[in-house]
Amino acid sequence: MSIEYDLLIVNGLVVTDQEVREVDIAIKHDKIAAVEARGSFKNAKAAQVIDADGGCVMPGGVDAHVHLEEPPLFGKGSSADTFETGSRSAVCGGTTSIIVFAPQQKNEDTLMTTLKATHAKAEGKCYSDYSFHLLIANPSENALSEFPALREAGISSLKIYMTYAALQLNDGQILDVLLAARQHKITTMIHAENNDLILWMTAQLEKRKMFQPKYHATSHPAMAEVEATYRAICLSEFIDAPILLVHISSPAAAKHIKQAQDRGLPIHAETCPQYLFLTKADLDKPGFEGAKCVCSPPPRESEQDQEGIWRGLEDGTFTVLSSDHCPFLYDDNETGKKTCITDEYPEGQFKYIPNGCPGVETRLPLAMSAERLPLTKLVEVTSTNAAKLYGLYPRKGAFIAGESDADIVIWYPQDKLQPFQLKNEMLHHNVDYSPYEGKTFKHWPRYTILRGQVVWDRDGGGLVGQRGQGTFLHRGPSSLKGSLSDEPWDIRGF
Ligand code: DUC
Ligand code: ZN
Ligand code: ZN
């Protein structure tokens, strides 16, 4: 007797973090119903069949580092993308789940109000599934007491900053957060840069009248990241709390991370495409153009640095490859990069350029187009590990029959897509540029499928998903390495 499915994906090369197999996939309702040998479903009835002949079929991307609808936090500008436009951009680039920051402000004493306000921004607007990391700017007693409520509300991760005036925590506050996070099985993401070193370098540059965008990179040297990364590792080890070091840009910082991992510590790390595909030279373009690539940490010195980051992905130092999509308009002096331009400073002042680059749509296509990582590794760092680290596995990041959502990205077969140079108008964000314009892409998703529904059909209308199709993802604890001891942290151990 034939079985009915909603969708079959046949003849593709199915890639997970574990293996590459010539198998077919059956989908019923919004789940992966079965993954079977080629041809197994030829007598099955299905409402729709996609022939993925020659193309790769992967779990949809999970991008766990996305900024949307944020107020000014990193310079004067505010986000160009809303939940609607950011999540739209995500699905058009093969990403089916995003985790977005819910930013608490320094003058706020509660996290639950922040969470509620962020839910209100996202609800009914998203094209992809979504969740939130709480961004903690004021770890007051009251805010820390809300961690159990956060967990009940499905939030199992938060981000803290060692820099930025609007967000920075001192080491004592970081210890407070790590201790409470450890107790409630919450993963702490840390932006590690030494704030005083950045401020000192900024003053040195300004004294010498060096204000152009390229000096943003000079003011954020690798040493600022290296010192703060090592400090964050020490604080994490002291509390025995797992951390994820976000957007690591320098091989020297990656070395500290690897050494900590080799000692068995629960230190996880993230890198981003800007550290694989851009360098400091991208900030040194004529006029103000370099501002397009101003982000923190900045792209580093040379191809050798990029090479070190690739090696960190290959050897497992980096758990995830996220976008750090932090979109600002370029040609805009009210909310965008040009807010830092005045009559006195016609090329702007680097210290006021909003920090961040768009990249949620280009993350997966860039990683595929580099043709550098083994495909299983690519799936691991762009989807599966993020799902594991942030408590979404195996619902996301996998093809496990009966358990995984049918979130799928299908790539064109080799040679079916003519390599093309990216133009910003090909993208679906609400930003007037991409740092990757002009770069050659050899791969782009042909289809993106969200819980069994095609939402991106590149040759059949492009974006075909609906606003509001994405749902909130209630998350559990991380399934990657956590605290080494199950005992409560005890001062008598010191
Ligand atoms: N770095 C950026 O470039 N933008 C957002 C925040 C951050 O840490
Ligand atoms: Zn950051
Ligand atoms: Zn960020």
Short mmCIF file of C-alpha atoms and ligand atoms in Angstrom, two decimals:
data_model
loop_
_atom_site.label_atom_id
_atom_site.label_comp_id
_atom_site.label_asym_id
_atom_site.label_seq_id
_atom_site.Cartn_x
_atom_site.Cartn_y
_atom_site.Cartn_z
CA MET A 1 0.00 0.00 0.00
CA SER A 2 1.35 3.39 -0.89
CA ILE A 3 1.89 5.99 1.79
CA GLU A 4 0.95 9.63 1.39
CA TYR A 5 3.48 12.34 1.92
CA ASP A 6 3.28 16.07 1.49
CA LEU A 7 6.64 16.40 -0.19
CA LEU A 8 9.36 14.12 -1.54
CA ILE A 9 12.89 15.25 -2.31
CA VAL A 10 14.50 12.71 -4.60
CA ASN A 11 17.79 12.11 -6.40
CA GLY A 12 19.79 14.58 -4.32
CA LEU A 13 23.06 14.17 -2.49
CA VAL A 14 21.94 14.43 1.13
CA VAL A 15 24.50 16.03 3.40
CA THR A 16 24.33 16.15 7.18
CA ASP A 17 27.07 16.88 9.69
CA GLN A 18 27.67 13.11 9.79
CA GLU A 19 27.64 11.92 6.19
CA VAL A 20 26.99 12.44 2.49
CA ARG A 21 24.48 9.92 1.10
CA GLU A 22 22.48 9.30 -2.04
CA VAL A 23 19.10 9.00 -0.34
CA ASP A 24 15.57 10.38 -0.75
CA ILE A 25 13.64 12.34 1.85
CA ALA A 26 9.92 12.16 2.62
CA ILE A 27 8.11 14.95 4.44
CA LYS A 28 4.77 14.78 6.16
CA HIS A 29 3.20 17.85 7.68
CA ASP A 30 6.17 19.88 8.88
CA LYS A 31 8.54 17.03 9.78
CA ILE A 32 11.07 14.77 8.15
CA ALA A 33 9.05 11.56 7.93
CA ALA A 34 11.64 9.22 6.41
CA VAL A 35 15.10 9.21 4.85
CA GLU A 36 15.50 6.12 2.68
CA ALA A 37 17.61 4.58 -0.06
CA ARG A 38 17.32 6.12 -3.52
CA GLY A 39 14.03 5.12 -5.18
CA SER A 40 12.35 3.91 -1.97
CA PHE A 41 9.44 6.30 -2.41
CA LYS A 42 8.80 5.67 -6.09
CA ASN A 43 5.41 4.12 -5.38
CA ALA A 44 4.50 6.58 -2.64
CA LYS A 45 1.86 9.21 -3.19
CA ALA A 46 3.00 12.74 -2.59
CA ALA A 47 1.43 16.14 -3.09
CA GLN A 48 4.73 17.50 -4.42
CA VAL A 49 8.01 16.04 -5.60
CA ILE A 50 11.25 17.99 -5.97
CA ASP A 51 13.85 16.39 -8.18
CA ALA A 52 17.16 17.47 -6.68
CA ASP A 53 19.17 15.45 -9.20
CA GLY A 54 22.85 16.27 -8.80
CA GLY A 55 22.27 18.92 -6.15
CA CYS A 56 23.17 18.89 -2.47
CA VAL A 57 20.35 18.70 0.07
CA MET A 58 21.20 19.99 3.56
CA PRO A 59 19.46 20.91 6.80
CA GLY A 60 18.42 24.56 6.61
CA GLY A 61 20.94 27.02 7.97
CA VAL A 62 20.79 28.09 11.61
CA ASP A 63 22.25 31.57 12.01
CA ALA A 64 22.68 32.21 15.72
CA HIS A 65 24.06 35.75 15.53
CA VAL A 66 21.64 38.27 14.06
CA HIS A 67 20.90 41.88 15.07
CA LEU A 68 17.49 43.28 14.03
CA GLU A 69 15.45 46.31 15.06
CA GLU A 70 18.06 47.41 17.57
CA PRO A 71 18.29 50.94 18.92
CA PRO A 72 21.65 52.76 18.64
CA LEU A 73 24.13 50.61 20.58
CA PHE A 74 27.25 50.51 18.42
CA GLY A 75 27.72 54.12 17.34
CA LYS A 76 24.93 56.48 16.32
CA GLY A 77 23.01 54.32 13.83
CA SER A 78 20.10 51.95 14.28
CA SER A 79 19.28 48.68 12.47
CA ALA A 80 18.18 48.94 8.86
CA ASP A 81 16.50 45.53 8.99
CA THR A 82 13.30 44.67 10.79
CA PHE A 83 12.32 41.16 11.79
CA GLU A 84 10.42 41.05 8.52
CA THR A 85 13.24 42.10 6.20
CA GLY A 86 16.02 40.33 8.09
CA SER A 87 14.22 36.98 8.21
CA ARG A 88 13.20 37.42 4.54
CA SER A 89 16.85 37.85 3.65
CA ALA A 90 17.71 34.77 5.72
CA VAL A 91 15.45 32.34 3.85
CA CYS A 92 16.58 33.65 0.45
CA GLY A 93 20.10 32.60 1.42
CA GLY A 94 19.17 29.15 2.76
CA THR A 95 18.83 29.98 6.46
CA THR A 96 15.63 28.75 8.08
CA SER A 97 16.26 29.66 11.74
CA ILE A 98 17.74 32.83 13.18
CA ILE A 99 18.55 33.73 16.75
CA VAL A 100 18.26 37.47 17.26
CA PHE A 101 19.39 39.64 20.17
CA ALA A 102 16.83 41.05 22.58
CA PRO A 103 18.72 44.05 23.98
CA GLN A 104 18.27 45.16 27.57
CA GLN A 105 19.37 48.78 28.11
CA LYS A 106 21.67 49.87 30.93
CA ASN A 107 18.86 51.85 32.58
CA GLU A 108 16.55 48.82 32.66
CA ASP A 109 16.38 46.51 35.62
CA THR A 110 14.45 43.64 34.10
CA LEU A 111 14.90 41.14 31.29
CA MET A 112 11.33 39.94 31.00
CA THR A 113 10.16 43.34 29.76
CA THR A 114 12.89 43.26 27.12
CA LEU A 115 11.83 39.77 26.09
CA LYS A 116 8.18 40.79 25.85
CA ALA A 117 9.01 43.87 23.78
CA THR A 118 11.15 41.80 21.40
CA HIS A 119 8.41 39.20 21.01
CA ALA A 120 6.06 42.02 20.07
CA LYS A 121 8.46 43.20 17.34
CA ALA A 122 8.86 39.72 15.85
CA GLU A 123 5.47 38.10 16.20
CA GLY A 124 3.66 37.57 12.92
CA LYS A 125 6.44 39.24 10.93
CA CYS A 126 9.05 36.56 10.26
CA TYR A 127 9.73 34.52 7.14
CA SER A 128 12.07 32.17 9.03
CA ASP A 129 11.76 30.55 12.43
CA TYR A 130 13.35 32.62 15.16
CA SER A 131 14.40 32.80 18.77
CA PHE A 132 16.20 35.35 20.96
CA HIS A 133 19.38 35.66 23.00
CA LEU A 134 18.94 38.09 25.88
CA LEU A 135 21.56 40.80 25.64
CA ILE A 136 22.38 41.80 29.20
CA ALA A 137 23.58 45.37 29.78
CA ASN A 138 22.55 45.60 33.44
CA PRO A 139 23.00 42.37 35.42
CA SER A 140 21.19 43.72 38.46
CA GLU A 141 20.01 41.41 41.21
CA ASN A 142 16.54 41.61 39.76
CA ALA A 143 17.70 40.82 36.22
CA LEU A 144 19.68 37.78 37.42
CA SER A 145 16.70 36.57 39.46
CA GLU A 146 14.76 36.34 36.19
CA PHE A 147 16.96 33.60 34.72
CA PRO A 148 14.53 30.81 35.71
CA ALA A 149 11.70 32.74 34.04
CA LEU A 150 13.86 33.14 30.94
CA ARG A 151 14.39 29.39 30.80
CA GLU A 152 10.67 28.80 31.17
CA ALA A 153 10.10 31.22 28.33
CA GLY A 154 12.40 29.10 26.12
CA ILE A 155 15.51 31.28 26.26
CA SER A 156 18.71 29.37 27.04
CA SER A 157 21.43 31.81 25.97
CA LEU A 158 22.50 35.37 26.56
CA LYS A 159 25.16 37.75 25.32
CA ILE A 160 27.37 40.11 27.27
CA TYR A 161 29.95 42.66 26.15
CA MET A 162 33.42 43.49 27.43
CA THR A 163 33.37 46.70 25.36
CA TYR A 164 30.98 49.44 24.05
CA ALA A 165 29.96 52.12 26.57
CA ALA A 166 26.26 51.32 26.18
CA LEU A 167 26.77 47.65 26.99
CA GLN A 168 30.09 46.93 28.66
CA LEU A 169 30.17 44.84 31.86
CA ASN A 170 33.10 44.88 34.25
CA ASP A 171 34.76 41.62 35.30
CA GLY A 172 32.75 41.42 38.53
CA GLN A 173 29.51 41.74 36.61
CA ILE A 174 30.70 39.09 34.17
CA LEU A 175 31.35 36.73 37.09
CA ASP A 176 27.81 37.45 38.41
CA VAL A 177 26.32 36.58 35.04
CA LEU A 178 28.42 33.43 34.61
CA LEU A 179 27.48 32.14 38.04
CA ALA A 180 23.75 32.65 37.51
CA ALA A 181 23.97 31.28 33.97
CA ARG A 182 25.79 28.17 35.20
CA GLN A 183 23.09 27.58 37.82
CA HIS A 184 20.30 27.74 35.24
CA LYS A 185 22.05 26.01 32.34
CA ILE A 186 22.21 29.10 30.18
CA THR A 187 25.02 29.54 27.65
CA THR A 188 26.81 32.90 27.87
CA MET A 189 28.03 34.46 24.64
CA ILE A 190 30.83 36.94 25.16
CA HIS A 191 32.00 39.78 22.94
CA ALA A 192 35.67 39.87 23.91
CA GLU A 193 37.62 43.04 23.21
CA ASN A 194 39.60 45.14 25.70
CA ASN A 195 37.67 48.42 25.89
CA ASP A 196 40.45 50.51 27.44
CA LEU A 197 42.92 49.46 24.76
CA ILE A 198 40.41 50.49 22.08
CA LEU A 199 39.77 53.86 23.74
CA TRP A 200 43.49 54.47 24.20
CA MET A 201 44.25 53.67 20.56
CA THR A 202 41.34 55.86 19.44
CA ALA A 203 42.78 58.79 21.41
CA GLN A 204 46.25 58.17 19.93
CA LEU A 205 44.83 58.21 16.40
CA GLU A 206 42.72 61.31 16.97
CA LYS A 207 45.68 63.17 18.41
CA ARG A 208 47.36 62.55 15.05
CA LYS A 209 44.22 63.66 13.14
CA MET A 210 43.60 60.16 11.81
CA PHE A 211 39.81 59.98 11.47
CA GLN A 212 39.08 58.01 8.27
CA PRO A 213 37.20 54.68 8.31
CA LYS A 214 40.39 52.62 7.89
CA TYR A 215 41.54 53.70 11.36
CA HIS A 216 38.65 51.79 12.89
CA ALA A 217 40.77 48.68 12.27
CA THR A 218 43.86 50.30 13.80
CA SER A 219 41.84 51.29 16.88
CA HIS A 220 40.65 47.68 17.41
CA PRO A 221 43.95 45.73 17.24
CA ALA A 222 44.08 41.95 17.47
CA MET A 223 45.75 42.32 20.87
CA ALA A 224 42.51 43.83 22.27
CA GLU A 225 40.71 40.64 21.22
CA VAL A 226 43.48 38.33 22.38
CA GLU A 227 43.64 39.80 25.88
CA ALA A 228 39.88 39.85 26.37
CA THR A 229 39.47 36.33 24.96
CA TYR A 230 42.02 34.98 27.41
CA ARG A 231 40.38 36.92 30.26
CA ALA A 232 36.95 35.56 29.32
CA ILE A 233 38.37 32.02 29.30
CA CYS A 234 39.86 32.59 32.77
CA LEU A 235 36.57 33.91 34.15
CA SER A 236 34.68 31.00 32.61
CA GLU A 237 37.14 28.49 34.06
CA PHE A 238 36.95 30.14 37.48
CA ILE A 239 33.17 29.68 37.61
CA ASP A 240 33.14 26.46 35.54
CA ALA A 241 30.53 27.96 33.24
CA PRO A 242 30.33 27.26 29.49
CA ILE A 243 30.85 30.22 27.18
CA LEU A 244 30.75 30.93 23.47
CA LEU A 245 33.23 33.53 22.28
CA VAL A 246 31.46 35.37 19.50
CA HIS A 247 32.87 36.62 16.18
CA ILE A 248 36.51 35.64 16.70
CA SER A 249 38.63 37.37 14.08
CA SER A 250 42.26 36.75 14.96
CA PRO A 251 44.21 33.49 14.79
CA ALA A 252 46.05 34.50 18.00
CA ALA A 253 42.75 34.61 19.93
CA ALA A 254 41.76 31.31 18.31
CA LYS A 255 44.96 29.79 19.70
CA HIS A 256 43.93 30.60 23.28
CA ILE A 257 40.54 29.05 22.59
CA LYS A 258 42.09 25.88 21.19
CA GLN A 259 44.41 25.54 24.18
CA ALA A 260 41.45 25.90 26.54
CA GLN A 261 39.47 23.32 24.58
CA ASP A 262 42.46 20.97 24.64
CA ARG A 263 42.41 21.29 28.44
CA GLY A 264 38.83 20.03 28.33
CA LEU A 265 37.13 23.33 29.19
CA PRO A 266 33.62 24.12 27.91
CA ILE A 267 34.84 26.96 25.69
CA HIS A 268 32.97 27.29 22.41
CA ALA A 269 33.75 29.78 19.67
CA GLU A 270 32.19 31.44 16.67
CA THR A 271 33.65 33.08 13.60
CA CYS A 272 31.96 34.93 10.74
CA PRO A 273 32.36 35.36 6.96
CA GLN A 274 33.86 38.85 7.36
CA TYR A 275 36.98 37.24 8.85
CA LEU A 276 37.25 34.74 6.01
CA PHE A 277 36.53 36.99 3.05
CA LEU A 278 37.49 40.56 4.05
CA THR A 279 40.68 42.17 5.31
CA LYS A 280 41.68 45.51 6.77
CA ALA A 281 42.26 46.70 3.18
CA ASP A 282 38.47 46.66 2.66
CA LEU A 283 38.24 49.54 5.14
CA ASP A 284 40.74 51.53 3.09
CA LYS A 285 38.62 52.37 0.05
CA PRO A 286 38.35 55.84 -1.52
CA GLY A 287 36.37 58.45 0.40
CA PHE A 288 33.98 56.98 2.92
CA GLU A 289 33.46 53.60 1.16
CA GLY A 290 35.54 51.77 3.76
CA ALA A 291 32.77 52.42 6.32
CA LYS A 292 30.76 49.65 4.65
CA CYS A 293 33.09 47.08 6.21
CA VAL A 294 33.43 48.69 9.64
CA CYS A 295 32.47 46.09 12.22
CA SER A 296 33.92 44.95 15.51
CA PRO A 297 36.20 43.15 15.72
CA PRO A 298 37.38 44.42 12.33
CA PRO A 299 38.52 42.25 9.45
CA ARG A 300 42.21 41.53 10.08
CA GLU A 301 45.50 42.33 8.39
CA SER A 302 46.01 39.76 5.65
CA GLU A 303 45.14 36.55 3.87
CA GLN A 304 47.32 34.79 6.41
CA ASP A 305 44.84 35.80 9.12
CA GLN A 306 41.96 34.54 6.99
CA GLU A 307 43.86 31.28 6.54
CA GLY A 308 44.23 30.92 10.31
CA ILE A 309 40.46 31.33 10.73
CA TRP A 310 39.74 28.75 8.01
CA ARG A 311 42.05 26.34 9.84
CA GLY A 312 40.12 26.99 13.06
CA LEU A 313 36.93 25.95 11.28
CA GLU A 314 38.60 22.85 9.88
CA ASP A 315 40.15 21.71 13.17
CA GLY A 316 37.01 22.30 15.27
CA THR A 317 38.21 25.33 17.24
CA PHE A 318 35.15 27.15 15.90
CA THR A 319 31.88 25.55 16.84
CA VAL A 320 29.82 27.78 14.57
CA LEU A 321 30.05 30.08 11.56
CA SER A 322 27.44 32.82 12.07
CA SER A 323 26.79 36.01 10.13
CA ASP A 324 26.80 38.72 12.84
CA HIS A 325 24.26 40.34 10.53
CA CYS A 326 24.22 43.88 11.91
CA PRO A 327 22.69 46.02 9.17
CA PHE A 328 23.10 49.77 8.76
CA LEU A 329 22.29 51.80 5.69
CA TYR A 330 25.41 53.20 4.03
CA ASP A 331 24.09 56.29 2.31
CA ASP A 332 22.10 57.65 5.21
CA ASN A 333 23.04 60.32 7.72
CA GLU A 334 20.18 59.80 10.15
CA THR A 335 20.40 56.13 11.06
CA GLY A 336 23.22 54.77 8.89
CA LYS A 337 26.97 54.82 8.39
CA LYS A 338 26.98 58.49 7.40
CA THR A 339 25.74 59.69 10.79
CA CYS A 340 29.42 60.27 11.57
CA ILE A 341 29.93 62.79 8.74
CA THR A 342 29.84 66.48 9.63
CA ASP A 343 31.05 69.67 7.98
CA GLU A 344 34.11 69.51 10.18
CA TYR A 345 34.74 65.85 9.34
CA PRO A 346 33.73 65.33 5.67
CA GLU A 347 35.21 61.81 5.69
CA GLY A 348 33.57 61.08 9.03
CA GLN A 349 35.04 60.12 12.36
CA PHE A 350 35.71 56.41 12.55
CA LYS A 351 34.77 56.22 16.23
CA TYR A 352 31.18 57.20 15.42
CA ILE A 353 30.63 54.86 12.45
CA PRO A 354 27.92 52.37 13.42
CA ASN A 355 29.67 49.01 13.77
CA GLY A 356 28.26 46.19 11.71
CA CYS A 357 27.78 44.60 8.29
CA PRO A 358 24.83 42.82 6.70
CA GLY A 359 25.37 39.13 5.91
CA VAL A 360 22.50 36.84 6.89
CA GLU A 361 21.71 36.06 3.23
CA THR A 362 25.28 35.66 1.99
CA ARG A 363 26.62 33.53 4.87
CA LEU A 364 25.79 30.08 3.43
CA PRO A 365 26.40 30.92 -0.25
CA LEU A 366 29.82 32.37 0.62
CA ALA A 367 30.74 29.29 2.63
CA MET A 368 29.61 26.99 -0.21
CA SER A 369 31.23 29.09 -2.92
CA ALA A 370 34.62 28.96 -1.21
CA GLU A 371 34.57 25.17 -1.84
CA ARG A 372 36.99 24.82 1.01
CA LEU A 373 35.27 22.99 3.85
CA PRO A 374 34.22 19.36 3.51
CA LEU A 375 30.43 19.45 3.08
CA THR A 376 29.79 17.63 6.37
CA LYS A 377 31.90 20.24 8.18
CA LEU A 378 30.02 23.02 6.41
CA VAL A 379 26.69 21.65 7.66
CA GLU A 380 28.14 21.18 11.13
CA VAL A 381 29.29 24.80 11.54
CA THR A 382 26.43 26.53 9.73
CA SER A 383 23.52 24.50 11.08
CA THR A 384 23.94 21.45 13.33
CA ASN A 385 26.31 22.87 15.93
CA ALA A 386 24.28 26.05 16.34
CA ALA A 387 21.20 23.88 16.89
CA LYS A 388 23.08 21.81 19.48
CA LEU A 389 24.71 24.74 21.27
CA TYR A 390 21.48 26.71 21.56
CA GLY A 391 19.11 23.90 22.48
CA LEU A 392 17.36 23.31 19.16
CA TYR A 393 18.76 19.89 18.25
CA PRO A 394 17.47 17.58 16.75
CA ARG A 395 14.46 19.70 15.84
CA LYS A 396 16.83 21.84 13.78
CA GLY A 397 20.16 21.08 12.10
CA ALA A 398 19.38 17.42 11.33
CA PHE A 399 17.34 15.03 9.21
CA ILE A 400 16.12 12.64 11.88
CA ALA A 401 12.87 10.97 10.90
CA GLY A 402 10.02 11.88 13.21
CA GLU A 403 12.08 14.42 15.12
CA SER A 404 13.53 17.03 12.80
CA ASP A 405 11.56 19.85 11.24
CA ALA A 406 11.59 19.67 7.46
CA ASP A 407 13.92 22.67 7.12
CA ILE A 408 15.96 22.07 3.99
CA VAL A 409 18.24 23.92 1.63
CA ILE A 410 18.72 22.48 -1.85
CA TRP A 411 21.66 23.69 -3.94
CA TYR A 412 22.00 23.75 -7.70
CA PRO A 413 23.87 20.81 -9.18
CA GLN A 414 27.48 21.58 -10.06
CA ASP A 415 27.58 23.48 -13.37
CA LYS A 416 23.83 24.23 -13.41
CA LEU A 417 24.43 27.66 -11.92
CA GLN A 418 26.61 30.04 -13.90
CA PRO A 419 29.01 31.73 -11.44
CA PHE A 420 27.89 35.33 -11.00
CA GLN A 421 29.08 38.52 -9.39
CA LEU A 422 26.91 39.61 -6.50
CA LYS A 423 24.93 42.82 -6.82
CA ASN A 424 23.12 44.28 -3.86
CA GLU A 425 19.82 44.31 -5.74
CA MET A 426 19.92 40.49 -5.78
CA LEU A 427 19.59 40.46 -2.00
CA HIS A 428 16.44 40.74 0.11
CA HIS A 429 17.61 42.74 3.10
CA ASN A 430 16.73 46.38 3.63
CA VAL A 431 20.31 47.58 3.27
CA ASP A 432 21.76 49.63 0.40
CA TYR A 433 24.96 47.61 0.07
CA SER A 434 26.65 44.31 0.76
CA PRO A 435 30.34 44.00 1.69
CA TYR A 436 30.43 41.16 -0.84
CA GLU A 437 29.19 43.07 -3.91
CA GLY A 438 31.35 42.15 -6.88
CA LYS A 439 32.46 38.82 -5.36
CA THR A 440 31.94 35.75 -7.51
CA PHE A 441 29.43 33.23 -6.19
CA LYS A 442 29.56 29.70 -7.56
CA HIS A 443 26.68 28.46 -5.43
CA TRP A 444 23.31 29.80 -4.34
CA PRO A 445 20.30 27.95 -2.87
CA ARG A 446 17.87 26.78 -5.49
CA TYR A 447 15.17 26.05 -2.90
CA THR A 448 14.75 26.79 0.79
CA ILE A 449 12.10 24.79 2.62
CA LEU A 450 10.74 25.79 6.02
CA ARG A 451 8.86 23.09 7.91
CA GLY A 452 7.87 21.41 4.66
CA GLN A 453 6.88 24.58 2.78
CA VAL A 454 8.96 25.97 -0.08
CA VAL A 455 9.80 29.55 0.88
CA TRP A 456 12.54 30.29 -1.67
CA ASP A 457 12.33 29.01 -5.24
CA ARG A 458 15.05 30.82 -7.15
CA ASP A 459 13.75 29.86 -10.60
CA GLY A 460 10.08 29.91 -9.71
CA GLY A 461 9.34 33.33 -8.29
CA GLY A 462 12.21 33.76 -5.84
CA LEU A 463 10.74 34.52 -2.44
CA VAL A 464 7.53 32.50 -2.22
CA GLY A 465 7.23 32.24 1.56
CA GLN A 466 4.89 34.43 3.53
CA ARG A 467 5.51 37.03 6.19
CA GLY A 468 4.42 35.48 9.46
CA GLN A 469 5.22 31.90 8.39
CA GLY A 470 8.15 31.80 10.83
CA THR A 471 7.42 30.78 14.40
CA PHE A 472 9.13 31.38 17.73
CA LEU A 473 11.45 28.55 18.78
CA HIS A 474 11.19 27.65 22.44
CA ARG A 475 14.67 26.39 23.28
CA GLY A 476 16.07 23.97 25.84
CA PRO A 477 19.61 23.83 27.24
CA SER A 478 22.71 23.28 25.14
CA SER A 479 23.60 19.71 24.24
CA LEU A 480 27.28 20.57 23.72
CA LYS A 481 29.86 20.50 26.49
CA GLY A 482 28.68 22.34 29.62
CA SER A 483 30.04 22.85 33.14
CA LEU A 484 32.54 20.14 34.12
CA SER A 485 30.94 19.61 37.52
CA ASP A 486 27.27 19.11 38.34
CA GLU A 487 27.82 20.40 41.86
CA PRO A 488 26.85 23.99 42.65
CA TRP A 489 29.75 26.45 42.54
CA ASP A 490 31.08 26.58 46.12
CA ILE A 491 33.38 29.23 47.56
CA ARG A 492 34.73 26.65 49.98
CA GLY A 493 36.47 25.02 47.03
CA PHE A 494 38.91 27.96 46.92
N1 DUC B 1 29.98 44.03 16.32
C1 DUC B 1 29.49 44.61 15.24
O1 DUC B 1 30.22 44.86 14.31
N2 DUC B 1 28.19 44.93 15.23
C2 DUC B 1 27.30 44.56 16.22
C3 DUC B 1 27.90 44.31 17.48
C4 DUC B 1 29.25 43.81 17.41
O2 DUC B 1 29.72 43.26 18.35
ZN ZN B 2 29.62 41.45 19.41
ZN ZN B 3 26.95 40.96 16.86
#
